[in-house]
Coordinates of C-alpha atoms and ligand atoms in Angstrom, one line a residue:
X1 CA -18.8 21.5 31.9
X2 CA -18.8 25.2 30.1
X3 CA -18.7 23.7 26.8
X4 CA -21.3 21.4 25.2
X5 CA -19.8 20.1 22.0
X6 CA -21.5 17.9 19.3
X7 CA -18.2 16.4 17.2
X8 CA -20.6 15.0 14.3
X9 CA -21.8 18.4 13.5
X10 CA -18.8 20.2 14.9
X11 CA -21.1 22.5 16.7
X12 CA -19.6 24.4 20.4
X13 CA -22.2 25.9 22.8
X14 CA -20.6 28.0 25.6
X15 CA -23.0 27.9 29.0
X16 CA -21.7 31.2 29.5
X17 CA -22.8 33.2 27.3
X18 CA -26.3 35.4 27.8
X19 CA -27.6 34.2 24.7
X20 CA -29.6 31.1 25.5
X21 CA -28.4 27.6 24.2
X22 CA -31.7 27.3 21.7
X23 CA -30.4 30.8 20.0
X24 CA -26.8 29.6 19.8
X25 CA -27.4 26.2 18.9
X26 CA -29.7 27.8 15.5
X27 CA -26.7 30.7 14.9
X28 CA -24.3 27.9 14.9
X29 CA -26.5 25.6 12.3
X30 CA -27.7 28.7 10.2
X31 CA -24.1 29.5 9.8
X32 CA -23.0 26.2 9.0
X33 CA -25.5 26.0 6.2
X34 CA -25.1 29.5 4.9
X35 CA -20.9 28.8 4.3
X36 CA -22.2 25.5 2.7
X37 CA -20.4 23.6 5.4
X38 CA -23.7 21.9 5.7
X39 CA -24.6 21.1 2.4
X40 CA -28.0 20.8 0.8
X41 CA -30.1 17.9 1.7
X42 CA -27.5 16.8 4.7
X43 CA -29.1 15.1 7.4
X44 CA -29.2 15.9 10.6
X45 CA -29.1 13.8 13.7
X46 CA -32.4 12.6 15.7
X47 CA -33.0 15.6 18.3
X48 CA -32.8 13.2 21.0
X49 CA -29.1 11.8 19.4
X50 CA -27.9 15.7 19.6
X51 CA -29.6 16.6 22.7
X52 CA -27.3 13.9 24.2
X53 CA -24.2 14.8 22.4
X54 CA -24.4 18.3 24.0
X55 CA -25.5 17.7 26.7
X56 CA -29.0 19.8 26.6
X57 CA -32.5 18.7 27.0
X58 CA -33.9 17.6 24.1
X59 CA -36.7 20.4 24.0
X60 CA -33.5 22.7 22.8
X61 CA -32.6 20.8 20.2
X62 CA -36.5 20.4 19.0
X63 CA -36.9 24.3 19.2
X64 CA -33.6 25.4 17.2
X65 CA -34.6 23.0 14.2
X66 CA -38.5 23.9 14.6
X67 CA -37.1 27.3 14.2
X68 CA -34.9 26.8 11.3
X69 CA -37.3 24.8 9.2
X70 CA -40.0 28.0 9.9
X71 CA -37.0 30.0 8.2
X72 CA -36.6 28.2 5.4
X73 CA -33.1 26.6 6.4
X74 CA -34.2 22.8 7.1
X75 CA -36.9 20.7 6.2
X76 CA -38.3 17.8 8.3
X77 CA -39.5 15.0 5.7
X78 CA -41.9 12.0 7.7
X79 CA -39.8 9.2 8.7
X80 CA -36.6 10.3 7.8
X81 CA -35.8 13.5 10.2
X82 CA -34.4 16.7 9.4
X83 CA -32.1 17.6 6.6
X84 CA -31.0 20.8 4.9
X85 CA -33.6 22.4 3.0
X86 CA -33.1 21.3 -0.8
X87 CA -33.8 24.6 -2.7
X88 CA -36.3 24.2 -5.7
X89 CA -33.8 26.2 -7.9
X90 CA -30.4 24.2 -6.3
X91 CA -32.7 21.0 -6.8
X92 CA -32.7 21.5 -10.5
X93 CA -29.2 22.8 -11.1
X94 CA -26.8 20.8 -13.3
X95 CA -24.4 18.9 -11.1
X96 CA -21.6 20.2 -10.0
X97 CA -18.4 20.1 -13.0
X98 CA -16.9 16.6 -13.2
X99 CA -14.3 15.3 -14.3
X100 CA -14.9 15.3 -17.9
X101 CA -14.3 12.6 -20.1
X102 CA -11.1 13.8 -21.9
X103 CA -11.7 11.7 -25.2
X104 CA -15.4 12.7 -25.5
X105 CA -16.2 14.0 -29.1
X106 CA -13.3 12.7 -30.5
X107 CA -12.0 10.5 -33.1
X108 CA -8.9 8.8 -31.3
X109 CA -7.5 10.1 -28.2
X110 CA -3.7 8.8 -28.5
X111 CA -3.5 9.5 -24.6
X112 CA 0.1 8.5 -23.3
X113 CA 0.9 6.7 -19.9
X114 CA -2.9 4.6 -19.9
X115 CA -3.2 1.2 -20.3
X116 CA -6.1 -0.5 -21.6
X117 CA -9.2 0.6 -19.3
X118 CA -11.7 -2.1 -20.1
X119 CA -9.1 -4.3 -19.3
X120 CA -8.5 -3.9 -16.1
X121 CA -9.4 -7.1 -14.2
X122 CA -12.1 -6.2 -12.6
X123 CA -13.3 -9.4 -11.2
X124 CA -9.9 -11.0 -10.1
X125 CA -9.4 -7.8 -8.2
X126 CA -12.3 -7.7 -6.3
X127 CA -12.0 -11.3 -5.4
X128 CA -8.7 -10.6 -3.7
X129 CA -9.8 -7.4 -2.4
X130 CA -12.6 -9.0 -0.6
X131 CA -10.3 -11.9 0.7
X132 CA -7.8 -9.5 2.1
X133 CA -10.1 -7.5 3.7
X134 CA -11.9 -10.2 5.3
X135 CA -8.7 -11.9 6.3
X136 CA -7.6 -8.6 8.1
X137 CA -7.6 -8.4 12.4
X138 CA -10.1 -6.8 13.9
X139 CA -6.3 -5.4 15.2
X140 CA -5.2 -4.8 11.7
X141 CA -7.1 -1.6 11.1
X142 CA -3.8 0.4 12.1
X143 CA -1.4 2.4 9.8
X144 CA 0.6 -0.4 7.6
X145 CA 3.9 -0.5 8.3
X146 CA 5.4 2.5 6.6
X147 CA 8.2 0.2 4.5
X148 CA 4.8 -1.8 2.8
X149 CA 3.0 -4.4 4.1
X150 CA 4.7 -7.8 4.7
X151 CA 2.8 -9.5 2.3
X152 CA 2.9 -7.4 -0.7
X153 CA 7.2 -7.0 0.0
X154 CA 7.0 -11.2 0.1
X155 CA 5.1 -11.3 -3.4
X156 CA 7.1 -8.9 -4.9
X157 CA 10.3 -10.0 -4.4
X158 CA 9.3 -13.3 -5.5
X159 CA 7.9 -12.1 -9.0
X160 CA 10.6 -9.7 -9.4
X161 CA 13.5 -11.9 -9.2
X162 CA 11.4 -14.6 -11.3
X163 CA 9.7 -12.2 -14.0
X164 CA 12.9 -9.1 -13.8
X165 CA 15.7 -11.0 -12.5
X166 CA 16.0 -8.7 -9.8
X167 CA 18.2 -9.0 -6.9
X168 CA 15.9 -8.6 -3.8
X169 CA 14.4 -9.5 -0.4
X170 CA 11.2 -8.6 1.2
X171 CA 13.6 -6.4 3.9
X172 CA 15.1 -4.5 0.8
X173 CA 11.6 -3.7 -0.6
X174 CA 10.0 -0.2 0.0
X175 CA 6.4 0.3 -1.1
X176 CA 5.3 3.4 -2.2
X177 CA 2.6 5.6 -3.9
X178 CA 3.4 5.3 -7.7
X179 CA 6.7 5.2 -8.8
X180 CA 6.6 9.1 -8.6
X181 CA 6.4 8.8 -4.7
X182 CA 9.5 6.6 -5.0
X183 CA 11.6 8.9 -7.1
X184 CA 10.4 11.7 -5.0
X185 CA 12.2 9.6 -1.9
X186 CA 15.3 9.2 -3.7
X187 CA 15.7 12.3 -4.6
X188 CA 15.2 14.0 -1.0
X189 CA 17.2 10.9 0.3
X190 CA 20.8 12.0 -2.0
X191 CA 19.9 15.7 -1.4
X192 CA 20.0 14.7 2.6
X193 CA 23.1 13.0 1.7
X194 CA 24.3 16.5 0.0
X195 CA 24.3 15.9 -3.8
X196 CA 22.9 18.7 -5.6
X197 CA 22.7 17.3 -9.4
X198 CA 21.3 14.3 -11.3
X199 CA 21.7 13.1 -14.2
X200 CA 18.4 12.7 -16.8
X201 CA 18.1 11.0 -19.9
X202 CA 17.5 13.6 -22.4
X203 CA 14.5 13.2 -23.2
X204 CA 12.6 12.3 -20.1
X205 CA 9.0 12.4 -18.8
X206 CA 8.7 16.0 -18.2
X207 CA 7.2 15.2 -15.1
X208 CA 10.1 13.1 -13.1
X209 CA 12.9 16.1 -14.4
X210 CA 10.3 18.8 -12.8
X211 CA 9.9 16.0 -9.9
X212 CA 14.0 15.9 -9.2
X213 CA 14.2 19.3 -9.5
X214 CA 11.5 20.0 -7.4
X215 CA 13.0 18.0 -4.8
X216 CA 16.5 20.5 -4.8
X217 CA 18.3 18.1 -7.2
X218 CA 19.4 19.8 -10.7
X219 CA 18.2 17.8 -13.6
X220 CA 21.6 17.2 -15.7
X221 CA 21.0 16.3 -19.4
X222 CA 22.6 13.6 -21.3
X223 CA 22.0 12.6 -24.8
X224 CA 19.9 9.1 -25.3
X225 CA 19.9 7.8 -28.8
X226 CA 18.7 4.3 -30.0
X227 CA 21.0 2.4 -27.2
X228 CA 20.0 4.3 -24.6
X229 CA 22.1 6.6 -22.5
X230 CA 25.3 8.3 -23.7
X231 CA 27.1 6.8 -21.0
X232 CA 30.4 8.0 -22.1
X233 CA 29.1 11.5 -22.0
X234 CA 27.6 10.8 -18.5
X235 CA 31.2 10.0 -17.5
X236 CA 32.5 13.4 -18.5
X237 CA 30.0 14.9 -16.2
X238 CA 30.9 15.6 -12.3
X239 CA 27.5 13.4 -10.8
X240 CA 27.1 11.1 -8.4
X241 CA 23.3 9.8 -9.9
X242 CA 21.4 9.2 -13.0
X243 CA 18.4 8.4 -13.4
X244 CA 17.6 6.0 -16.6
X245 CA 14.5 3.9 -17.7
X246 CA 16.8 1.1 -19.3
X247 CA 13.9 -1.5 -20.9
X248 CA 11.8 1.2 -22.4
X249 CA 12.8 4.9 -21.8
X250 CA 9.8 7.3 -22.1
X251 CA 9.1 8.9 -24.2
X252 CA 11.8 7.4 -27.3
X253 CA 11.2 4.1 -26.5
X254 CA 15.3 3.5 -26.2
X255 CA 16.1 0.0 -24.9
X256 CA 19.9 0.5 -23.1
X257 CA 21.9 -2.0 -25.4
X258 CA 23.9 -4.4 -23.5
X259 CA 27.6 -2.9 -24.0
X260 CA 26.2 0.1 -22.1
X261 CA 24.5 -1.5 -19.9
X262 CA 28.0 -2.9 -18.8
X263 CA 29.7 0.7 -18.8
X264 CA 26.5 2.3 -17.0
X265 CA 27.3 -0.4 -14.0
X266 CA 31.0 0.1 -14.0
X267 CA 30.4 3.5 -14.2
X268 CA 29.0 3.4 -10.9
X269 CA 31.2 1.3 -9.2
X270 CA 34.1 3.7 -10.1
X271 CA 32.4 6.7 -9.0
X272 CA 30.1 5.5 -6.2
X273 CA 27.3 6.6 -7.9
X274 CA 23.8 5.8 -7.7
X275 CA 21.7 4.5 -10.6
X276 CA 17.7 5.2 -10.5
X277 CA 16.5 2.6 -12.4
X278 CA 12.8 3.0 -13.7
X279 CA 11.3 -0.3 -15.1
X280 CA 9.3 1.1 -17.6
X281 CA 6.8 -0.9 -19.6
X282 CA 9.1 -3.7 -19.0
X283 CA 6.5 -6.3 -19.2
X284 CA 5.2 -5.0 -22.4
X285 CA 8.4 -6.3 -25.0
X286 CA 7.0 -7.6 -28.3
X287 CA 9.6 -8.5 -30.6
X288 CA 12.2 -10.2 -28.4
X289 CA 12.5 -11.7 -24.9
X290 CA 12.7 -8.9 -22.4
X291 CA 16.3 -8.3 -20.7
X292 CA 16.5 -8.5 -17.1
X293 CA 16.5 -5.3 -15.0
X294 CA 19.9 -3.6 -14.8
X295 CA 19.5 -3.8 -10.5
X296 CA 20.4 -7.6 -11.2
X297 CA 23.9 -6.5 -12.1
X298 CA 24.9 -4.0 -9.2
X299 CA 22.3 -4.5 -6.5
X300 CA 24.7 -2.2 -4.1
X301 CA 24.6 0.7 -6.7
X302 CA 21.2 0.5 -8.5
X303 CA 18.0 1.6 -6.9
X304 CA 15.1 -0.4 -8.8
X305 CA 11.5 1.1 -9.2
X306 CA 8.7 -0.5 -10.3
X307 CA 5.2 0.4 -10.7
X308 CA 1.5 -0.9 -11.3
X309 CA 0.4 2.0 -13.1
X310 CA 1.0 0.4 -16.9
X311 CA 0.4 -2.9 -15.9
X312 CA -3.0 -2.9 -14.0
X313 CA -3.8 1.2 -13.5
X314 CA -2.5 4.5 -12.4
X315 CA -5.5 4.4 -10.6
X316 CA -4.1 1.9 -7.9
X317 CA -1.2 4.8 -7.0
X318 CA 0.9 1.4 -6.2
X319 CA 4.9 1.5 -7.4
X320 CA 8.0 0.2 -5.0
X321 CA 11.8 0.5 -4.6
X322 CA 14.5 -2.3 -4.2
X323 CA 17.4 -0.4 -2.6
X324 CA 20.7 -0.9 -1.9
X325 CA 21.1 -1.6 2.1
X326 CA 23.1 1.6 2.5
X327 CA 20.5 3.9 1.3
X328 CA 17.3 2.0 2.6
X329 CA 17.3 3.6 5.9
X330 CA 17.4 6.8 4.5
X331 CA 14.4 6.3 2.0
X332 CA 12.7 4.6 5.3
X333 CA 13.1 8.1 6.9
X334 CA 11.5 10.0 4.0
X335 CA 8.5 7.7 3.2
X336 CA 7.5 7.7 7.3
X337 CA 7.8 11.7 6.9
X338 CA 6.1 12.2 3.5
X339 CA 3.0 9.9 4.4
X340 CA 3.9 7.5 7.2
X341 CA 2.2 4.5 5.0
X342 CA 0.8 3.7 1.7
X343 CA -2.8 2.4 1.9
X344 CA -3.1 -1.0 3.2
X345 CA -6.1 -2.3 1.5
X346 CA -4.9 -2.4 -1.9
X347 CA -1.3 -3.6 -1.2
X348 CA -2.9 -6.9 0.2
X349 CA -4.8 -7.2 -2.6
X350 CA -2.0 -6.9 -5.0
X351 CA -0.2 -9.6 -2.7
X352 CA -2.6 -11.9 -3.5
X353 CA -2.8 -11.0 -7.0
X354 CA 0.6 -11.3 -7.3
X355 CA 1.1 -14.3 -5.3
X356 CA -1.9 -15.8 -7.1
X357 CA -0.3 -15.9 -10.4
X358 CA -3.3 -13.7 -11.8
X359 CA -0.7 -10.9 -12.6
X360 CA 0.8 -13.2 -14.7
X361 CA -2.2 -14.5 -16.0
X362 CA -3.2 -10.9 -16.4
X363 CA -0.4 -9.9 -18.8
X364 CA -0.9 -13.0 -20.7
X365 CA -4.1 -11.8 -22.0
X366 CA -3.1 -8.0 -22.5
X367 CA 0.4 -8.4 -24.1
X368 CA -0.5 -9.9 -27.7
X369 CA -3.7 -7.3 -27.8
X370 CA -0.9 -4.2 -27.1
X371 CA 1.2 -6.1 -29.4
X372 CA -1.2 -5.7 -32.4
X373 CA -2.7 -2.5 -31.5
X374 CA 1.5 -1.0 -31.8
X375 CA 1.5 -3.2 -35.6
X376 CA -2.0 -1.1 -36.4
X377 CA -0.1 2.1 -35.3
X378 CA 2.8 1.0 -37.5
X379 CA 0.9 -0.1 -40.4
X380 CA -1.2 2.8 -40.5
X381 CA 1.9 5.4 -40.3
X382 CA 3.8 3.7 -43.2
X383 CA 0.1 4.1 -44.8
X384 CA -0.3 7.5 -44.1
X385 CA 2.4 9.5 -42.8
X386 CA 5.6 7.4 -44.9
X387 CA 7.7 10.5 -44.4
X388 CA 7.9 9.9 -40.5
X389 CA 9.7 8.0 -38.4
X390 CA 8.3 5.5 -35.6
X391 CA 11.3 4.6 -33.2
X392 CA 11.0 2.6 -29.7
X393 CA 8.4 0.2 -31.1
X394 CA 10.0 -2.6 -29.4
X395 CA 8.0 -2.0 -26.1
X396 CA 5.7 -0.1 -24.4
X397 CA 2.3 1.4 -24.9
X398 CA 3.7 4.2 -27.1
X399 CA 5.4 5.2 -30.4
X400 CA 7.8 8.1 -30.5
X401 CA 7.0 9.8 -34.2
X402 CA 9.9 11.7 -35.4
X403 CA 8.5 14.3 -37.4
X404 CA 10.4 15.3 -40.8
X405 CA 12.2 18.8 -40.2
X406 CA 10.5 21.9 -41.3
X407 CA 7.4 21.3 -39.7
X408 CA 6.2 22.0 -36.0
X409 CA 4.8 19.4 -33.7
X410 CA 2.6 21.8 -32.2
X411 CA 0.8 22.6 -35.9
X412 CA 0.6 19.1 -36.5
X413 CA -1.1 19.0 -33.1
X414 CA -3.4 21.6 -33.3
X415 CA -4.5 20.7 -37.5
X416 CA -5.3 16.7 -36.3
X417 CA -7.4 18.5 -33.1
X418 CA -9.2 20.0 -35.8
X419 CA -9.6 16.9 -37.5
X420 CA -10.8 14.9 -34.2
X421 CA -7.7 13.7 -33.0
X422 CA -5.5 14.3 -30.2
X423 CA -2.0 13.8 -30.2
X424 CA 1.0 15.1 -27.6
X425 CA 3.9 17.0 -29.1
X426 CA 7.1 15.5 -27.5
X427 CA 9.1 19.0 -26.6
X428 CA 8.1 19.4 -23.0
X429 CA 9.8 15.9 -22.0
X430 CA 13.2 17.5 -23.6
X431 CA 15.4 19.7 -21.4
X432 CA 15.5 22.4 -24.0
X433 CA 12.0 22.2 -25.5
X434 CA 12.5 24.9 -28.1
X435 CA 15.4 22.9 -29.6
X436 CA 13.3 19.6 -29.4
X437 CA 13.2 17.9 -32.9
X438 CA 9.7 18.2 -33.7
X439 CA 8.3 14.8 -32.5
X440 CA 4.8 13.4 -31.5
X441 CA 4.2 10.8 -28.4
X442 CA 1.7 8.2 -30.0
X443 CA -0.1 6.4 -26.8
X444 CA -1.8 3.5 -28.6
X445 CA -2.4 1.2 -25.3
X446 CA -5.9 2.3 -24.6
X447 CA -7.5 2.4 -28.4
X448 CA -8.9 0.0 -30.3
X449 CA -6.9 -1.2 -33.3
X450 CA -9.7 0.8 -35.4
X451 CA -9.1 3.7 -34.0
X452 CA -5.9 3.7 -34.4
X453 CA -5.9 3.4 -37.5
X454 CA -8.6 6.0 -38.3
X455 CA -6.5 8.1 -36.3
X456 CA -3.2 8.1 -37.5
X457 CA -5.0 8.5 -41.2
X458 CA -6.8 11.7 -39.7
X459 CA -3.1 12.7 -38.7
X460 CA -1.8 12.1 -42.0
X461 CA -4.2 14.5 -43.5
X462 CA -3.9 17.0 -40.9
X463 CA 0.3 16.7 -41.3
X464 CA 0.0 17.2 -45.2
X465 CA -2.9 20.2 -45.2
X466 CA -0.5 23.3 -46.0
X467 CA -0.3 25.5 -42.8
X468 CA -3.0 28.5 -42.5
X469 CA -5.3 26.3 -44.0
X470 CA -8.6 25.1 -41.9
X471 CA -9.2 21.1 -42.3
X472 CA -12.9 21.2 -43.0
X473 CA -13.1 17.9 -41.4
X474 CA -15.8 17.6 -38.5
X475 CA -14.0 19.6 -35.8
X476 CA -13.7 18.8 -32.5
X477 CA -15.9 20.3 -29.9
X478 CA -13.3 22.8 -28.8
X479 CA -12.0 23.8 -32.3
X480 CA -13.0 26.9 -33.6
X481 CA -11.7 26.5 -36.9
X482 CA -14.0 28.2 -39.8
X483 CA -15.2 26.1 -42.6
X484 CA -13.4 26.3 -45.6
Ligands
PLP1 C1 8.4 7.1 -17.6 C2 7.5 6.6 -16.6 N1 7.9 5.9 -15.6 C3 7.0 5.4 -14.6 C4 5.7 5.8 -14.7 C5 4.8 5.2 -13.6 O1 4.7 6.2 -12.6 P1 3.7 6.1 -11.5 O2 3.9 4.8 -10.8 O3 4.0 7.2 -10.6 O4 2.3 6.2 -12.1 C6 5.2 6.6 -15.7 C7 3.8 7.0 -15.7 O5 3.3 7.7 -16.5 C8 6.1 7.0 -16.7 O6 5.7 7.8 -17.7

């Protein structure tokens, strides 16, 4: 052997060279520590554990870090070896920038796309986690199958055709990272197939239009109003797929009323086009019974997505697609090249929490709690800001505020971040944002009823203080507004 190599440490000495193997092996470490590849306070392994690894005698090993610690660069501590010297001045730094909370120092954070954090269910999770992982192989720690594992496809298909009255099998189920992941896949899949539009609600989540577009596809416009997409207008268009959020469109709120549902799915029969269907907030209908997903009328032309990121948390990156047999192969192709699996673990924990009927259980409990924190949204804006207009309240974890003309979302924006609140404008999810009406997105699922209503009076104020003028209110921590 010419080479002694240490893969822990990912250290290389080369016999060959003049230098001896003590000199090379304290280069090697005093470079890995200057780059910060070895970061302060790392330990290092037992002499006699890296002695073996490369293959030396152990005296080398003792040497280089005797050596290193008389520099400065490592510290040996009694009992538990050798680590990377811990500067006094590095000891006492602050920690490194974190994440930080985005609502801290403020009023009400109206943040869109969040459900409830606090009630995420903590405890029913980590039951099933545990029981999945403990009922996994010793064989089982493999990549899961790229299509999703068994399990999970099994659950699903079950609770969708129960809960969504969709039209599916564990064989047409494709599990993926978010929903985002899944459109992603459908999008590379039709370009593959040589399409080169489709067709968007307008508005949309910004995100998915930059999403198909990013994926080669042009994002084609069409109107939405209060029944959903302008289907006759999609008809005058030369496309072959559309992309709609038929229970609760984001960010309007737009349920797809059932005469256009019909046209939408004959539609695609007559043109052989492809729906995207995007299940949005489905589960979170307040006023009526929820309709079943349009997938249940044209499972051949309607790819379904679905998503646990509203229902449980966008930090799970869980979603799936029910596809249509002739296009399933093809999104099989571009999951196994984009990631070749989503993560095992916490699909077989879903299956059981599916399965287990806690899901259910789960939206039980959170459903009426949304329910009256979107009446304290309503209440307060007919309170405090009578001259605007709340539509999509039917659903969802949002209100879309249509602003009244001659004012700019942005100022309104901007005057309630003075004031302690933050609020998204609505322009970036329209096609042409500078022609957007002036609207705000009002996220109510993750505040407390309170703050919602302290909020949107905070934003009442802010929307009638004449423009120019500072609020006075306690600002923000970022506002550098002047007092009054
Ligand atoms: C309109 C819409 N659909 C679906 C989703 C869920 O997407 P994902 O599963 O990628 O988090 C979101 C999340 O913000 C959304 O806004």
């Amino acid at each position: 052997l010419t080479q002694a190599i240490s893969s822990d440490l990912l250290l290389r000495l080369d016999r060959h060279e003049r230098r001896d193997l003590r000199r090379q092996l304290e280069r090697q470490l005093r470079d890995a520590i200057s780059s910060g590849r070895l970061s302060a306070g790392a330990t290092l392994p037992a002499s006699r554990v890296l002695a073996r690894d490369l293959g030396v005698s152990r005296s080398v090993v003792v040497e280089a870090y005797t050596q290193l610690v008389a520099d400065g660069y490592l510290e040996g501590r009694q009992g538990s070896g050798t680590r990377v010297r811990i500067e006094p001045s590095s000891a006492t730094k602050p920690p490194a920038p974190s994440r930080q909370d985005p609502a801290r120092g403020l009023t009400a954070h109206f943040v869109n796309g969040i459900p409830d954090q606090p009630s995420f269910p903590r405890r029913a999770w980590e039951r099933h986690y545990r029981a999945a992982l403990q009922a996994i192989p010793d064989s089982g720690f493999r990549y899961a199958e790229p299509q999703g594992v068994f399990e999970l496809r099994a659950a699903l298909s079950a609770y969708l055709g129960r809960v969504r009255a969709v039209r599916t099998s564990p064989e047409q189920l494709l599990i993926c990272g978010g929903f985002a992941q899944g459109l992603a896949l459908v999008s590379r899949a039709l370009r593959a197939r040589g399409l080169d539009r489709m067709a968007v609600e307008d508005p949309c989540f910004g995100y998915h239009r930059h999403l198909i577009a990013n994926a080669g596809l042009e994002p084609v416009p069409v109107a939405i109003d209060d029944h959903g997409i302008d289907v006759a207008e999609l008809a005058r268009l030369d496309v072959r797929a559309v992309f709609v959020s038929p229970a609760h469109s984001y960010p309007t709120g737009a349920v797809l009323a059932p005469e256009r549902r019909a046209a939408l799915v004959s539609w695609a029969r007559r043109v052989e086009a492809i729906v995207i269907e995007d299940d949005y907030d489905a589960e979170f209908r307040y006023d009526r019974e929820p309709v079943g997903a349009l997938q249940g009328l044209a499972p051949d032309r309607v790819v379904y997505g679905g998503s646990t990121s509203k229902t449980l948390s966008p930090l799970l990156r869980l979603g799936w697609l029910a596809a249509p047999d002739g296009l399933f192969d093809d999104l099989m192709r571009e999951k196994f090249l984009d990631d070749m699996a989503t993560g095992g673990l916490e699909q077989l924990a879903l299956a059981r929490f599916v399965e287990s009927g806690d899901m259910t259980r789960h939206l039980r409990r959170v459903r009426p709690m949304y329910r009256r924190r979107r009446d304290a949204a309503l209440a307060a804006l007919a309170a405090h800001l009578p001259d605007a207009t709340p539509r999509g309240v039917a659903a969802g974890l949002n209100l879309y505020v249509e602003l009244p003309d001659g004012c700019t979302e942005r100022e309104v924006a901007e005057r309630a971040r003075e004031r302690g609140v933050f609020v998204e404008g609505a322009a970036w999810h329209w096609a042409r944002p500078r022609q957007a009406p002036p609207a705000l997105v009002l996220g109510y699922g993750s505040l407390s009823e309170s703050a919602i209503a302290t909020g949107i009076e905070a934003l009442g104020a802010a929307f009638r203080q004449p423009a120019g003028v500072a609020s006075g209110a306690s600002a923000a921590p970022t506002s550098s507004s002047p007092a009054p």
